[in-house]
Amino acid sequence: MTIGADFAAKKVRVTDSLTITANIWDLAGQDRFQRMRSSYYNGLGGALLVYDITRPDTFEKLKVWINELREQNEGKLVPLIIIGNKSDLRGTSEFPDNYIEKERCEEFCENIRTEETGDIQFVETSALTGEQVEEAFQTLILKIVKEYRWI
């Protein structure tokens, strides 16, 4: 669990001639950190919104985080990827009956899609095994680069 905010920088090769350094802020999603989160939203290029597929309450927070992003960016939504984390638990005894199915999140992404946002992509990942994590970052970086016409 993130307490407050964590920071990392990641070099990403976009094309043969373009490598960028992405500044990544991992912001806590709990309600008590809302004020702190909002201070990081201004001027951001994109967002990975992560929920835990084994905890429906975190899926419900997506709406809150999307509204926060819009409020801090003059009503616009930045390039965005929705991530369902902990896919490694699927099929284990730790996997609850009330998990969030992929189809539910895909439907959610379709419902928040607008002409402004274009497609909101959904990726299921495992931070534990690394499955699909790099792909999610690469996809977001490419969306940001295209949005701001860097290529």
Short mmCIF file of C-alpha atoms in Angstrom, two decimals, residues 26-111:
data_model
loop_
_atom_site.label_atom_id
_atom_site.label_comp_id
_atom_site.label_asym_id
_atom_site.label_seq_id
_atom_site.Cartn_x
_atom_site.Cartn_y
_atom_site.Cartn_z
CA ASP A 26 2.41 6.60 -7.25
CA LEU A 27 -0.35 8.31 -5.29
CA ALA A 28 -2.29 6.70 -2.46
CA GLY A 29 -5.94 6.08 -3.32
CA GLN A 30 -7.44 6.22 0.15
CA ASP A 31 -9.87 9.06 0.89
CA ARG A 32 -7.61 10.57 3.54
CA PHE A 33 -5.02 11.36 0.82
CA GLN A 34 -7.45 13.17 -1.53
CA ARG A 35 -6.08 16.65 -0.83
CA MET A 36 -2.51 15.48 -1.34
CA ARG A 37 -3.42 13.66 -4.59
CA SER A 38 -5.04 16.76 -6.06
CA SER A 39 -1.83 18.74 -5.68
CA TYR A 40 -0.07 16.30 -8.04
CA TYR A 41 -2.74 16.34 -10.78
CA ASN A 42 -2.07 19.80 -12.19
CA GLY A 43 -0.01 19.57 -15.37
CA LEU A 44 0.30 15.81 -15.51
CA GLY A 45 0.57 14.20 -18.93
CA GLY A 46 -1.34 10.99 -18.28
CA ALA A 47 -2.52 8.58 -15.62
CA LEU A 48 -2.56 4.90 -14.78
CA LEU A 49 -5.51 4.32 -12.46
CA VAL A 50 -5.00 1.07 -10.56
CA TYR A 51 -7.59 -0.93 -8.66
CA ASP A 52 -7.31 -4.32 -6.95
CA ILE A 53 -9.40 -6.93 -8.81
CA THR A 54 -10.00 -8.75 -5.51
CA ARG A 55 -11.46 -5.65 -3.80
CA PRO A 56 -14.62 -4.16 -5.35
CA ASP A 57 -14.30 -1.05 -3.15
CA THR A 58 -11.14 -0.07 -5.05
CA PHE A 59 -12.94 -0.49 -8.39
CA GLU A 60 -15.65 1.89 -7.16
CA LYS A 61 -12.94 4.49 -6.44
CA LEU A 62 -12.17 4.79 -10.17
CA LYS A 63 -15.08 7.21 -10.60
CA VAL A 64 -13.76 9.39 -7.77
CA TRP A 65 -10.22 9.47 -9.19
CA ILE A 66 -11.47 10.27 -12.70
CA ASN A 67 -13.54 13.16 -11.34
CA GLU A 68 -10.51 14.44 -9.41
CA LEU A 69 -8.43 14.31 -12.60
CA ARG A 70 -11.06 16.25 -14.55
CA GLU A 71 -11.49 18.86 -11.82
CA GLN A 72 -7.76 19.56 -11.71
CA ASN A 73 -7.37 19.71 -15.50
CA GLU A 74 -10.06 22.21 -16.49
CA GLY A 75 -12.69 19.53 -17.09
CA LYS A 76 -10.50 17.52 -19.46
CA LEU A 77 -9.28 14.00 -19.01
CA VAL A 78 -5.61 13.28 -19.68
CA PRO A 79 -4.51 10.11 -21.53
CA LEU A 80 -5.56 7.30 -19.27
CA ILE A 81 -5.16 3.55 -18.75
CA ILE A 82 -7.27 1.64 -16.22
CA ILE A 83 -5.36 -1.20 -14.55
CA GLY A 84 -6.82 -4.15 -12.68
CA ASN A 85 -3.99 -5.43 -10.48
CA LYS A 86 -3.38 -8.81 -8.79
CA SER A 87 -4.24 -11.02 -11.76
CA ASP A 88 -1.78 -13.55 -10.28
CA LEU A 89 -4.39 -14.41 -7.63
CA ARG A 90 -6.90 -15.65 -10.21
CA GLY A 91 -7.50 -19.36 -9.63
CA THR A 92 -5.96 -19.40 -6.13
CA SER A 93 -7.57 -19.86 -2.74
CA GLU A 94 -6.95 -16.14 -2.07
CA PHE A 95 -9.24 -15.17 -4.95
CA PRO A 96 -12.64 -14.02 -3.60
CA ASP A 97 -16.04 -14.75 -5.09
CA ASN A 98 -16.80 -11.04 -5.44
CA TYR A 99 -13.81 -10.18 -7.65
CA ILE A 100 -14.10 -7.65 -10.47
CA GLU A 101 -14.44 -9.44 -13.82
CA LYS A 102 -12.56 -8.10 -16.86
CA GLU A 103 -15.83 -7.56 -18.70
CA ARG A 104 -17.10 -5.25 -15.96
CA CYS A 105 -14.07 -2.99 -16.26
CA GLU A 106 -14.17 -3.06 -20.06
CA GLU A 107 -17.81 -1.92 -19.87
CA PHE A 108 -16.83 0.81 -17.39
CA CYS A 109 -14.12 2.04 -19.79
CA GLU A 110 -16.61 2.11 -22.66
CA ASN A 111 -19.12 4.06 -20.56
#
